[in-house]
PDB file of C-alpha atoms and ligand atoms in Angstrom:
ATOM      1  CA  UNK A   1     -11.106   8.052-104.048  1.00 95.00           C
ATOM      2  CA  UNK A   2     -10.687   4.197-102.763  1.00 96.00           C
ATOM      3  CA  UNK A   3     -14.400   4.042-100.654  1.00 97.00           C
ATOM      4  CA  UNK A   4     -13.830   0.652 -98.563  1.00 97.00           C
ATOM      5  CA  UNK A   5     -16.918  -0.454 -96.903  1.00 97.00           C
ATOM      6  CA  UNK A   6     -16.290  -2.302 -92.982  1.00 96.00           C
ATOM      7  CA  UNK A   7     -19.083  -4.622 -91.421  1.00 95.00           C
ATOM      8  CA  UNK A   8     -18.256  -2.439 -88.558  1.00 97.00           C
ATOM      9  CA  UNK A   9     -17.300   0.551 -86.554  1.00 98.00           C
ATOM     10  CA  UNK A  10     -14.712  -1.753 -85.103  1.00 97.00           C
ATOM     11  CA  UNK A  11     -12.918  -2.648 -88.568  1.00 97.00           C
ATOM     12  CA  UNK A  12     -13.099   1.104 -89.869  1.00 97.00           C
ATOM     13  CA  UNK A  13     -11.104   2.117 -86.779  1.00 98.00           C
ATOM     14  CA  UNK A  14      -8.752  -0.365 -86.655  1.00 97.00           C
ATOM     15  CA  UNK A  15      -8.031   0.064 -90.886  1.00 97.00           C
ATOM     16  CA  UNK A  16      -7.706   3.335 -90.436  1.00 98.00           C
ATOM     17  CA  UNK A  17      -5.449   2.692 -87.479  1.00 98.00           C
ATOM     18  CA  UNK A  18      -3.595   0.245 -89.520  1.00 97.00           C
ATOM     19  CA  UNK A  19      -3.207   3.268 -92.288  1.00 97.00           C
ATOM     20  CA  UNK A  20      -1.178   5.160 -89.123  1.00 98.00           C
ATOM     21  CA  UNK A  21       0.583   2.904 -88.163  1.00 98.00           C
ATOM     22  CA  UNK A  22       2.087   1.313 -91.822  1.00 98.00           C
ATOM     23  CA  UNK A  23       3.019   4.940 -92.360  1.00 98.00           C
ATOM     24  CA  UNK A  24       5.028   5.293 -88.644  1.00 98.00           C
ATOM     25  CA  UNK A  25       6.831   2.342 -89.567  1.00 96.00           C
ATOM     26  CA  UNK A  26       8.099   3.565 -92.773  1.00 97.00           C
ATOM     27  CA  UNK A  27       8.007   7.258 -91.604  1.00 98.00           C
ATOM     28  CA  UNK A  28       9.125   7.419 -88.090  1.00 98.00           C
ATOM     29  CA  UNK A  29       8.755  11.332 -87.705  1.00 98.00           C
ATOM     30  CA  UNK A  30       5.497  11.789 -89.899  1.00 98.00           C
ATOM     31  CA  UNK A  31       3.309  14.753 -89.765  1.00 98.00           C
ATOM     32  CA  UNK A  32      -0.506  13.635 -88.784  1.00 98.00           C
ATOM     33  CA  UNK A  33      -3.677  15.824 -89.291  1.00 98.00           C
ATOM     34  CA  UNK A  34      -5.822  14.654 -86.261  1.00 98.00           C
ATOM     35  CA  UNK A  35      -9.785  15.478 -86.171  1.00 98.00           C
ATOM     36  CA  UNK A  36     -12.046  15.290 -83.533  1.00 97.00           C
ATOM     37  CA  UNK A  37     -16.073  14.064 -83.366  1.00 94.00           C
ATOM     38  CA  UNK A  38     -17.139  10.678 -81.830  1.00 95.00           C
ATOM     39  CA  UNK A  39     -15.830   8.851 -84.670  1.00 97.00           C
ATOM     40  CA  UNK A  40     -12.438   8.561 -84.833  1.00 98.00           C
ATOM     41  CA  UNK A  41     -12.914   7.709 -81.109  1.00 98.00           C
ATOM     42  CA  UNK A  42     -12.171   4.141 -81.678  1.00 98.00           C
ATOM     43  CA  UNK A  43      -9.386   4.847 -83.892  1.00 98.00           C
ATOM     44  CA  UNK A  44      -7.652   6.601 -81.517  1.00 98.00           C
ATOM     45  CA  UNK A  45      -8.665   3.777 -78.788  1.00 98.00           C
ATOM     46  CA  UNK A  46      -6.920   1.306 -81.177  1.00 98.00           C
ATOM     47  CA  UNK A  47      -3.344   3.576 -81.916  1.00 98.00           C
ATOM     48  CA  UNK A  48      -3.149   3.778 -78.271  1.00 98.00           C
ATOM     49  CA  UNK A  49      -3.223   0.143 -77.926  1.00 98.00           C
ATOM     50  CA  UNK A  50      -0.955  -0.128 -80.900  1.00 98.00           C
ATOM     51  CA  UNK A  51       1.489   1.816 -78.938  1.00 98.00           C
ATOM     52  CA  UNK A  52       1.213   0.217 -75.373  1.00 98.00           C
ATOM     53  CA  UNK A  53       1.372  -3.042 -76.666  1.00 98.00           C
ATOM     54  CA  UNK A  54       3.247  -3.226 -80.139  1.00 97.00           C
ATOM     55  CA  UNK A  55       5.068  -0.636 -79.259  1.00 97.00           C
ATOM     56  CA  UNK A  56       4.158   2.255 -81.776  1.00 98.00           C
ATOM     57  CA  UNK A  57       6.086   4.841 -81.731  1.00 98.00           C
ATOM     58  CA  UNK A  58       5.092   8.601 -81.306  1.00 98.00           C
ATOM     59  CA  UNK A  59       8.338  10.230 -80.222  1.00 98.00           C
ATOM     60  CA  UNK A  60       9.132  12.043 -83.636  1.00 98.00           C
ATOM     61  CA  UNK A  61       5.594  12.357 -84.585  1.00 98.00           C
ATOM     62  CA  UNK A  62       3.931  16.477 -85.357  1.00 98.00           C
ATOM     63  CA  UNK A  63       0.612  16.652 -84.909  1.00 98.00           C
ATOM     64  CA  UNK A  64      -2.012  19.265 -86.291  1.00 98.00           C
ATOM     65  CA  UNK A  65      -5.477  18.837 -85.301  1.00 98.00           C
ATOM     66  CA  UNK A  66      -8.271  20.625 -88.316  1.00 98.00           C
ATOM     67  CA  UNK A  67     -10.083  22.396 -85.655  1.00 97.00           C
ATOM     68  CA  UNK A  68     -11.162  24.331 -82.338  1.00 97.00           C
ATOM     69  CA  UNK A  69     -14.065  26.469 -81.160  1.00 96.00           C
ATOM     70  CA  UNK A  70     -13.703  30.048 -80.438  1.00 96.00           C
ATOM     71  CA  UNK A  71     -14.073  31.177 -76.974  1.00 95.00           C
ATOM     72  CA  UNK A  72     -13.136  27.561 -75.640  1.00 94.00           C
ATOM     73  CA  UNK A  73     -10.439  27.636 -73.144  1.00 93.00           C
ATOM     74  CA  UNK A  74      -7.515  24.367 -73.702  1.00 94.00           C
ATOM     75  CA  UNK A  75      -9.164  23.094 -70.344  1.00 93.00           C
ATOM     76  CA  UNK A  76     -12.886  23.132 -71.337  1.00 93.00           C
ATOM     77  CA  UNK A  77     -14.192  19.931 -71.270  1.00 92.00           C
ATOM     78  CA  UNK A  78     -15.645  20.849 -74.597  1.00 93.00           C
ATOM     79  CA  UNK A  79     -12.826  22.246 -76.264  1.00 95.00           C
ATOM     80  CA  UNK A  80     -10.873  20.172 -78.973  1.00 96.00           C
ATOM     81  CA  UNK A  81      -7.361  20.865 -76.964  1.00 97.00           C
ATOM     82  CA  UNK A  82      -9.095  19.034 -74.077  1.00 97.00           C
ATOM     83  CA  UNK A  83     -10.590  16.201 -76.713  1.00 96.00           C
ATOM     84  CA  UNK A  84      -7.383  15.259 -77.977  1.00 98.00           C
ATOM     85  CA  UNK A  85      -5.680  14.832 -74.657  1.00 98.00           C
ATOM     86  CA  UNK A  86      -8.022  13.090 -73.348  1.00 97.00           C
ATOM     87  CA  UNK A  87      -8.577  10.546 -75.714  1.00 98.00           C
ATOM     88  CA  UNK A  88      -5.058  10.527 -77.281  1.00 98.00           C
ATOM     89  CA  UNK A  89      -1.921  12.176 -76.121  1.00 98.00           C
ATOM     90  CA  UNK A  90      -1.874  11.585 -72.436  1.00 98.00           C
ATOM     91  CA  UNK A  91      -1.840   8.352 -73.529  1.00 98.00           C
ATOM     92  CA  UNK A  92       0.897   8.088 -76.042  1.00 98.00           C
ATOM     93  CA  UNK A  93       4.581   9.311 -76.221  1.00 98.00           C
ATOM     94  CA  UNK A  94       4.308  12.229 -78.856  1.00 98.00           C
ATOM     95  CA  UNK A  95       6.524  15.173 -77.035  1.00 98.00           C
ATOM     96  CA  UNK A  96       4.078  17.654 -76.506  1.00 98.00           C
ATOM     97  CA  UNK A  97       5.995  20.854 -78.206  1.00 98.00           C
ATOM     98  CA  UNK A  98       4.799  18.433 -81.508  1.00 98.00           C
ATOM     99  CA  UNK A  99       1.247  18.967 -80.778  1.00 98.00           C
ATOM    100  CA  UNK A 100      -1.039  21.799 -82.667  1.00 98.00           C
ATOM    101  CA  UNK A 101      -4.662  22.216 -82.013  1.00 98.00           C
ATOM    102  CA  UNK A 102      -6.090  26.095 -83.254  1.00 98.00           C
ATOM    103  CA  UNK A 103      -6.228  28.405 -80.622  1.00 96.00           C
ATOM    104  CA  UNK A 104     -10.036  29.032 -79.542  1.00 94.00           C
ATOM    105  CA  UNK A 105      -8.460  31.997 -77.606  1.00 95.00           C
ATOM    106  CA  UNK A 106      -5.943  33.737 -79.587  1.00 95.00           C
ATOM    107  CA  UNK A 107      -6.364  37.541 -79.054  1.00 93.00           C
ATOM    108  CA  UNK A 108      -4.875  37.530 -82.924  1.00 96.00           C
ATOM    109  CA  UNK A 109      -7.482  35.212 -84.781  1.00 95.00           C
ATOM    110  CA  UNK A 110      -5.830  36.299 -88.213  1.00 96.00           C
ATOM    111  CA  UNK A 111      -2.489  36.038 -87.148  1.00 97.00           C
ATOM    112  CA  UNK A 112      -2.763  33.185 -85.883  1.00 97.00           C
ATOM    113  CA  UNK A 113      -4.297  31.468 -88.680  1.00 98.00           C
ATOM    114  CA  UNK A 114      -1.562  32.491 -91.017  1.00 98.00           C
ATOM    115  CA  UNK A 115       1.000  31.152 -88.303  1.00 98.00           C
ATOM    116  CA  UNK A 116      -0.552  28.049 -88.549  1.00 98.00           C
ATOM    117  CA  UNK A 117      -0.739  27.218 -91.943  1.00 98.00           C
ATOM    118  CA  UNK A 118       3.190  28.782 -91.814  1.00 98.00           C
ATOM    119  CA  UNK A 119       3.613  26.462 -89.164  1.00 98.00           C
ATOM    120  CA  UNK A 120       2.163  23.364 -91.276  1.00 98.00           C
ATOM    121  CA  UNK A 121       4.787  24.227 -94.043  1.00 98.00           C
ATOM    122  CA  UNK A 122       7.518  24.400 -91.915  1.00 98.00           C
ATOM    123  CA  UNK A 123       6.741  21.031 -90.115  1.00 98.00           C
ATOM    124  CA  UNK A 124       7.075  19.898 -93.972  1.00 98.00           C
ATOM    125  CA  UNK A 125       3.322  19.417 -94.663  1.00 98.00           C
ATOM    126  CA  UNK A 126       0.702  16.555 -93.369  1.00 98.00           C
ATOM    127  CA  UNK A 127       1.269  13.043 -94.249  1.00 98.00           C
ATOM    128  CA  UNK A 128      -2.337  11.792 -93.376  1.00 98.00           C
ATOM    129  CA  UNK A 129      -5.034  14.030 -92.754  1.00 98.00           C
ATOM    130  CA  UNK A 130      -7.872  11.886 -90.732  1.00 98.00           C
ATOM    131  CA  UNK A 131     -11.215  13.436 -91.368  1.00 98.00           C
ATOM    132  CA  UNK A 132     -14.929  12.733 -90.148  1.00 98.00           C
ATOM    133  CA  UNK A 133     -18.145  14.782 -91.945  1.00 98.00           C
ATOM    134  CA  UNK A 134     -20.738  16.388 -90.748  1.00 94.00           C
ATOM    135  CA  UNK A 135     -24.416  15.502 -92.026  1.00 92.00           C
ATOM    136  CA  UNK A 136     -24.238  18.335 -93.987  1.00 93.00           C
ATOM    137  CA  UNK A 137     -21.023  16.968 -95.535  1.00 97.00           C
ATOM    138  CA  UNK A 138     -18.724  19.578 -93.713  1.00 96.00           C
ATOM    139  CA  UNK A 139     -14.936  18.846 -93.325  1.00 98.00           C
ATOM    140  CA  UNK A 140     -13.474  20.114 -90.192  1.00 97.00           C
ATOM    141  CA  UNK A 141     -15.496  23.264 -89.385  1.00 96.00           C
ATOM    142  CA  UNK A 142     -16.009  23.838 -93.845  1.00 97.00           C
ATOM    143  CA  UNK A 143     -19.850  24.653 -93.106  1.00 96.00           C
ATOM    144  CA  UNK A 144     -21.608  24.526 -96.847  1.00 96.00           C
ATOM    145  CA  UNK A 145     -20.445  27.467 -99.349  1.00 97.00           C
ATOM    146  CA  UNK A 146     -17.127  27.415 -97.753  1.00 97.00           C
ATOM    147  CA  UNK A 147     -14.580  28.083-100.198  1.00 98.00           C
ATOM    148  CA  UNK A 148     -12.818  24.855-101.909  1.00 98.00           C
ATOM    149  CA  UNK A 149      -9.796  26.831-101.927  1.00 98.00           C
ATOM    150  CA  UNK A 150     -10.152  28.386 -98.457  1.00 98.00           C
ATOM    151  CA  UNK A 151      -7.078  28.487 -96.102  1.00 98.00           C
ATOM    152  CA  UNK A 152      -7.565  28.483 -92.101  1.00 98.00           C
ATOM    153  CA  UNK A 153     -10.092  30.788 -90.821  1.00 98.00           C
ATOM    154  CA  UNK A 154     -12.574  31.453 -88.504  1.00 97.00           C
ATOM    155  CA  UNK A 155     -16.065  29.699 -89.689  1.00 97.00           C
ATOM    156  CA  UNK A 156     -19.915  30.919 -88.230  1.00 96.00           C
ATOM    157  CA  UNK A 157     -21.163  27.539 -87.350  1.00 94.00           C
ATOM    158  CA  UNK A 158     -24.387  26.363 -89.592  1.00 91.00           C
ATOM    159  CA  UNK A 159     -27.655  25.631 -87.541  1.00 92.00           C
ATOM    160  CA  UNK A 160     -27.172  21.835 -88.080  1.00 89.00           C
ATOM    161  CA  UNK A 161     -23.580  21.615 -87.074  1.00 89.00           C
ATOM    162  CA  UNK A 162     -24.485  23.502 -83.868  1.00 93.00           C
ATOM    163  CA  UNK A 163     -27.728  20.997 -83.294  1.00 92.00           C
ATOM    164  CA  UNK A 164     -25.274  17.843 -84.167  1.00 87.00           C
ATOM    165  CA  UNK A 165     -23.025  18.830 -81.688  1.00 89.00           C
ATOM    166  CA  UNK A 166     -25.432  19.826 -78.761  1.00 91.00           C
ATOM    167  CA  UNK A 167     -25.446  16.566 -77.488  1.00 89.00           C
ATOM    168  CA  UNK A 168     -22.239  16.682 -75.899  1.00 88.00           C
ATOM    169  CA  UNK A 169     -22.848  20.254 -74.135  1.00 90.00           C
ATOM    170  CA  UNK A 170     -25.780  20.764 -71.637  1.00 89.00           C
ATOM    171  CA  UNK A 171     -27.874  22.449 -74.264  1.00 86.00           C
ATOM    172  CA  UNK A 172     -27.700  24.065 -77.763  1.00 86.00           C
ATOM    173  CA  UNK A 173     -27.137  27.258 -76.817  1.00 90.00           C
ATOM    174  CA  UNK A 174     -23.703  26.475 -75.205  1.00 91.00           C
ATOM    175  CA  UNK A 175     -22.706  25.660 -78.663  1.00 93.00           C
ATOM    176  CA  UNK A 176     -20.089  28.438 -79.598  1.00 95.00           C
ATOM    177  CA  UNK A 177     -21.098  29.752 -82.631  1.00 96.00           C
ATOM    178  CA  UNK A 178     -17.484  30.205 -84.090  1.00 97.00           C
ATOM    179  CA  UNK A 179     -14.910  28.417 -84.918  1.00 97.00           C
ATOM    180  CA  UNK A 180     -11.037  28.173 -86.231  1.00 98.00           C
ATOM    181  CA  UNK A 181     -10.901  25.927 -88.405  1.00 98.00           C
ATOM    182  CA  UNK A 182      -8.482  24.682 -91.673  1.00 98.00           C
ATOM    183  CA  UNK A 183      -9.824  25.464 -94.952  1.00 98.00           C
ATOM    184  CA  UNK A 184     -10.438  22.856 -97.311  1.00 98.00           C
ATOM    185  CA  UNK A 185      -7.280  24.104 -99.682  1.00 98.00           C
ATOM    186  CA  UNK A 186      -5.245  23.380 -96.586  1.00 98.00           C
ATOM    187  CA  UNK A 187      -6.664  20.251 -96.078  1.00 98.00           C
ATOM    188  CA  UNK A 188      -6.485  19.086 -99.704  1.00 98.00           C
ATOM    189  CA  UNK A 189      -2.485  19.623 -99.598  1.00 98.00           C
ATOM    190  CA  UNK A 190      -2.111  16.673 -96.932  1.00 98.00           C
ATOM    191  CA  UNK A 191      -0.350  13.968 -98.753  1.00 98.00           C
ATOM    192  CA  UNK A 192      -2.845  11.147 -97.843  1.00 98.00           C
ATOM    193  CA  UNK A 193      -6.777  11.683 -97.052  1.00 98.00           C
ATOM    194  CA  UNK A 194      -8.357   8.904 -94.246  1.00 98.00           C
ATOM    195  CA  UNK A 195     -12.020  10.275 -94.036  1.00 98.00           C
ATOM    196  CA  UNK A 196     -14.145   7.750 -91.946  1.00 98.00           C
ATOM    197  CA  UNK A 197     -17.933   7.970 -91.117  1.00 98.00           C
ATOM    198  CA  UNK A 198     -20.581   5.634 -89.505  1.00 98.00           C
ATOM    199  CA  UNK A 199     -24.269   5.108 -88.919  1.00 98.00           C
ATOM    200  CA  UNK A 200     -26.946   6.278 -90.864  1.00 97.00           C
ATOM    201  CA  UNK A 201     -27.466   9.609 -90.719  1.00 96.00           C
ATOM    202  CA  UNK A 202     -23.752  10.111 -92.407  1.00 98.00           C
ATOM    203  CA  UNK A 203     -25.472   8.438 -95.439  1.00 98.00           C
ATOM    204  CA  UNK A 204     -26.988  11.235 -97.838  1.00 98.00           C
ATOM    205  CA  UNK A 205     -23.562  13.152 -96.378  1.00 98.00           C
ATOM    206  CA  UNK A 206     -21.493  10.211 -97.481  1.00 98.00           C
ATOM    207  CA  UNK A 207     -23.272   9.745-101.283  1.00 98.00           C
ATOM    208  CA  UNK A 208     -22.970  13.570-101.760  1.00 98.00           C
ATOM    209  CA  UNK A 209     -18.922  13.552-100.961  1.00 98.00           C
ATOM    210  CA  UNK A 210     -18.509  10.265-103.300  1.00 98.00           C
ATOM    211  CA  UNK A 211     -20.863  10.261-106.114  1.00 98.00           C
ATOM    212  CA  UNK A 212     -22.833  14.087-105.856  1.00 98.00           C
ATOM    213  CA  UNK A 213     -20.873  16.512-107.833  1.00 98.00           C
ATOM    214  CA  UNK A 214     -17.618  18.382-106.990  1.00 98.00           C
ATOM    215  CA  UNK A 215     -19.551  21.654-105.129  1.00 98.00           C
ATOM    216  CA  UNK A 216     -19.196  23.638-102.089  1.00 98.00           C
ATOM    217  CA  UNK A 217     -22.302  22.693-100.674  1.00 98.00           C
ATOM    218  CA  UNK A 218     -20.909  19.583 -99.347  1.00 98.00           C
ATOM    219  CA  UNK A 219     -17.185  20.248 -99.257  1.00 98.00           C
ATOM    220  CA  UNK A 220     -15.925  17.258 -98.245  1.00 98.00           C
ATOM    221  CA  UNK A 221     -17.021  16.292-102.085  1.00 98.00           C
ATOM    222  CA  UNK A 222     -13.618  17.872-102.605  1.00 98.00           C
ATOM    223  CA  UNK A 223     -11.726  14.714-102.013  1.00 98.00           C
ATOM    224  CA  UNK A 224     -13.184  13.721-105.166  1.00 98.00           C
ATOM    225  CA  UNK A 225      -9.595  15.849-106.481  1.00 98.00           C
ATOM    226  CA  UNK A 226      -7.328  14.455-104.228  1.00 98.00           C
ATOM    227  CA  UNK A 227      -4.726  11.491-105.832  1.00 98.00           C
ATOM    228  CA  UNK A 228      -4.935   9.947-102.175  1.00 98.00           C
ATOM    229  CA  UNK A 229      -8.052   9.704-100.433  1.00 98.00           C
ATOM    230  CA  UNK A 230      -9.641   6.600 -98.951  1.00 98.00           C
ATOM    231  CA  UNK A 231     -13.142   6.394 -97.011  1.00 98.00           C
ATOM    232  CA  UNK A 232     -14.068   3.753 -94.738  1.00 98.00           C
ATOM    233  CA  UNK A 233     -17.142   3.622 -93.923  1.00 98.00           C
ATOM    234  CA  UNK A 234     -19.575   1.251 -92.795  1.00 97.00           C
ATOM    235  CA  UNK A 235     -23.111  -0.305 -94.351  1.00 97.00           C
ATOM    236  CA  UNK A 236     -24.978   2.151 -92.766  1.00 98.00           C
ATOM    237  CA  UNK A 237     -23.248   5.120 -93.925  1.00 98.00           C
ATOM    238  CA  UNK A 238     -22.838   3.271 -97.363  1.00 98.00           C
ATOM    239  CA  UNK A 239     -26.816   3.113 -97.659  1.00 98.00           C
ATOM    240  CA  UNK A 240     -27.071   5.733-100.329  1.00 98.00           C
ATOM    241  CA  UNK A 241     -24.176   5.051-102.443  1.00 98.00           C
ATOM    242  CA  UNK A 242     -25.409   4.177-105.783  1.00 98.00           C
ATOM    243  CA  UNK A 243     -22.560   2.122-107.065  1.00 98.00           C
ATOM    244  CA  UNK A 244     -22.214   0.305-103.695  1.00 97.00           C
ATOM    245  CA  UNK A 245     -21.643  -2.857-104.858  1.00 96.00           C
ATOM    246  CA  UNK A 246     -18.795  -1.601-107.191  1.00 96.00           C
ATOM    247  CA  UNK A 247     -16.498  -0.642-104.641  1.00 96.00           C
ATOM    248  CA  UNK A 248     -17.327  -4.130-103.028  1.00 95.00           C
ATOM    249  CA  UNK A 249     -16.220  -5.847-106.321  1.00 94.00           C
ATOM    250  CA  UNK A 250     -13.020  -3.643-106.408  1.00 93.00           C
ATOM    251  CA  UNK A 251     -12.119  -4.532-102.899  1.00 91.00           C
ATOM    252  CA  UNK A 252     -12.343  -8.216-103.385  1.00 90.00           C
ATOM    253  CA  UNK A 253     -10.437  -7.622-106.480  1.00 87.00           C
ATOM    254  CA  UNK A 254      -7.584  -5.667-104.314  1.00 83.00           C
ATOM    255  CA  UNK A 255      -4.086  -7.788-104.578  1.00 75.00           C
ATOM    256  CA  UNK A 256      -4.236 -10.169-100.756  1.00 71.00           C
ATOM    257  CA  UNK A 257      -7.735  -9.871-100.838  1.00 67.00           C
ATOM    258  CA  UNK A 258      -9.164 -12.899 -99.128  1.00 59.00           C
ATOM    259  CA  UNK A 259     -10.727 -14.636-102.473  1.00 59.00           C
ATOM    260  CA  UNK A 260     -14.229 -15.274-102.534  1.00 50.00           C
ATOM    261  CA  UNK A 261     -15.444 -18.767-104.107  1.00 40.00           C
TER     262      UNK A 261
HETATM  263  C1  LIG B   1     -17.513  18.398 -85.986  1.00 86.35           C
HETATM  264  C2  LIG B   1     -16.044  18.439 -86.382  1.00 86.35           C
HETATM  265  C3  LIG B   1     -15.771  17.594 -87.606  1.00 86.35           C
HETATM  266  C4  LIG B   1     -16.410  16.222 -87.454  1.00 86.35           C
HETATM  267  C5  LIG B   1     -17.899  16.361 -87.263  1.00 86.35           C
HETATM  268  C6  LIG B   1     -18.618  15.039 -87.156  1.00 86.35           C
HETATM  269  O1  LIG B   1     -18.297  19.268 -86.704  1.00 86.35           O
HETATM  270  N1  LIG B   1     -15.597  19.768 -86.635  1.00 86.35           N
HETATM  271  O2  LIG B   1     -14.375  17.471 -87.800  1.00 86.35           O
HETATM  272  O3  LIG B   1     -16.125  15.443 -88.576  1.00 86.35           O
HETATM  273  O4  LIG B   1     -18.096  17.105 -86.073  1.00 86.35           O
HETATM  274  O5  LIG B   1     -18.596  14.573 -85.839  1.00 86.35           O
HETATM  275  P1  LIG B   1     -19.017  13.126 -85.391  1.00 86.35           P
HETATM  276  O6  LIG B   1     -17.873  12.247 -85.716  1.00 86.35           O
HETATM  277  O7  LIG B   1     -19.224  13.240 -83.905  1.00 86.35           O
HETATM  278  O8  LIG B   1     -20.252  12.773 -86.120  1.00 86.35           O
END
């Protein structure tokens, strides 16, 4: 796991950006794994600038986003389908038969969660998953105990996730309880990991995923297996990472690092 530590929310979202966009170039008609949360707002802010002024291209891009509530209708304001237009496809050129977000609706819940992991196959896998965590060190909607070989599912929400994520309905009890989510054995086949987090009460979240032990009460510490995951996080979220200064060192040791004196 490469942990890179940013003096800000701006530079995690525009390296992570920067991760994106290298692999566009190189991979015109990659397959992204999108997540929602307030923090890869400003990623998303930054690949939509990429593509209205440098011209990045979305036009063979799939998409697959990790995640959706159950009982949330596409055109809830609250609903992940209405997340991800809002903040990134209206404003970007990905042709939107490309675009997968789990149904919150599907009549079929287990059918449709084996059509979409089908469906992720088929598409020829994700490239780059981009991941946030929850401050109980959830991936996607992987509450703790959730398997670290489960497959797409619905999850109960846990009490914290719900209370996290009150803040952007009217109250806590508008929180829907369920969710569809990817399981964190679908999430581990992505080629390429981006997991970013910021401010400080990611921290203990952030230590358990890097440096706790490999467990499924914080299964996002999963990505400890994965050849190809990288972190970027900032100082805040880096508070309780005991070899800190170690993945410093390494960075400033990275090949066109700026050298220090
Ligand atoms: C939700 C999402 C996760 C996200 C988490 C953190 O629970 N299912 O994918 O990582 O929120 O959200 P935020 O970035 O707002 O802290």
């Amino acid at each position: 796991m490469e942990v890179v530590i940013c003096r800000s929310y701006d530079e995690i979202s525009k390296a992570a950006a920067k991760e994106i966009a290298d692999l566009l170039n190189t991979k015109p008609d990659a397959v992204l794994g999108l997540a929602t949360g307030s923090t890869p707002l400003g990623m998303y802010k930054e690949l939509v600038r990429m593509h209205k002024h440098d011209g990045l291209d979305f036009s063979q891009v799939t998409t697959f986003n990790l995640d959706e509530y159950v009982g949330l209708s596409p055109d809830h304001d609250q609903s992940y389908h209405y997340f991800m237009h809002e903040n990134l496809f209206k404003h970007i050129n990905v042709p939107p038969q490309n675009i997968h977000v789990p149904s919150g609706t599907a009549k079929n819940h287990k059918a449709f969660c084996a059509w979409y992991e089908q469906r992720i196959k088929d598409c020829g896998g994700i490239d780059v998953q981009v991941l946030g965590i929850g401050s109980d060190g959830h991936i996607a909607f992987n509450e703790p105990t959730s398997s670290l070989g489960s497959r797409t599912r619905i999850k109960t929400l846990a009490k914290q996730t719900i209370e996290d994520n009150a803040r952007f309905f009217k109250s806590a009890g508008e929180v829907p309880i369920y969710a569809i989510t990817m399981g964190v054995g679908t999430i581990m086949e992505a080629r390429k990991l981006l997991l970013l987090a910021n401010k400080k009460n990611k921290a203990k979240a952030v230590a358990d995923m890097v440096e706790g032990p490999v467990c499924t009460m914080c299964t996002a510490s999963a990505l400890q297996l994965h050849p190809d995951a990288m972190v970027f996080i900032d100082e805040d979220a880096a508070g309780e990472l005991k070899m800190k200064d170690y993945y410093k060192w390494i960075q400033t040791k990275k090949p066109g690092a700026p050298k220090s004196a």
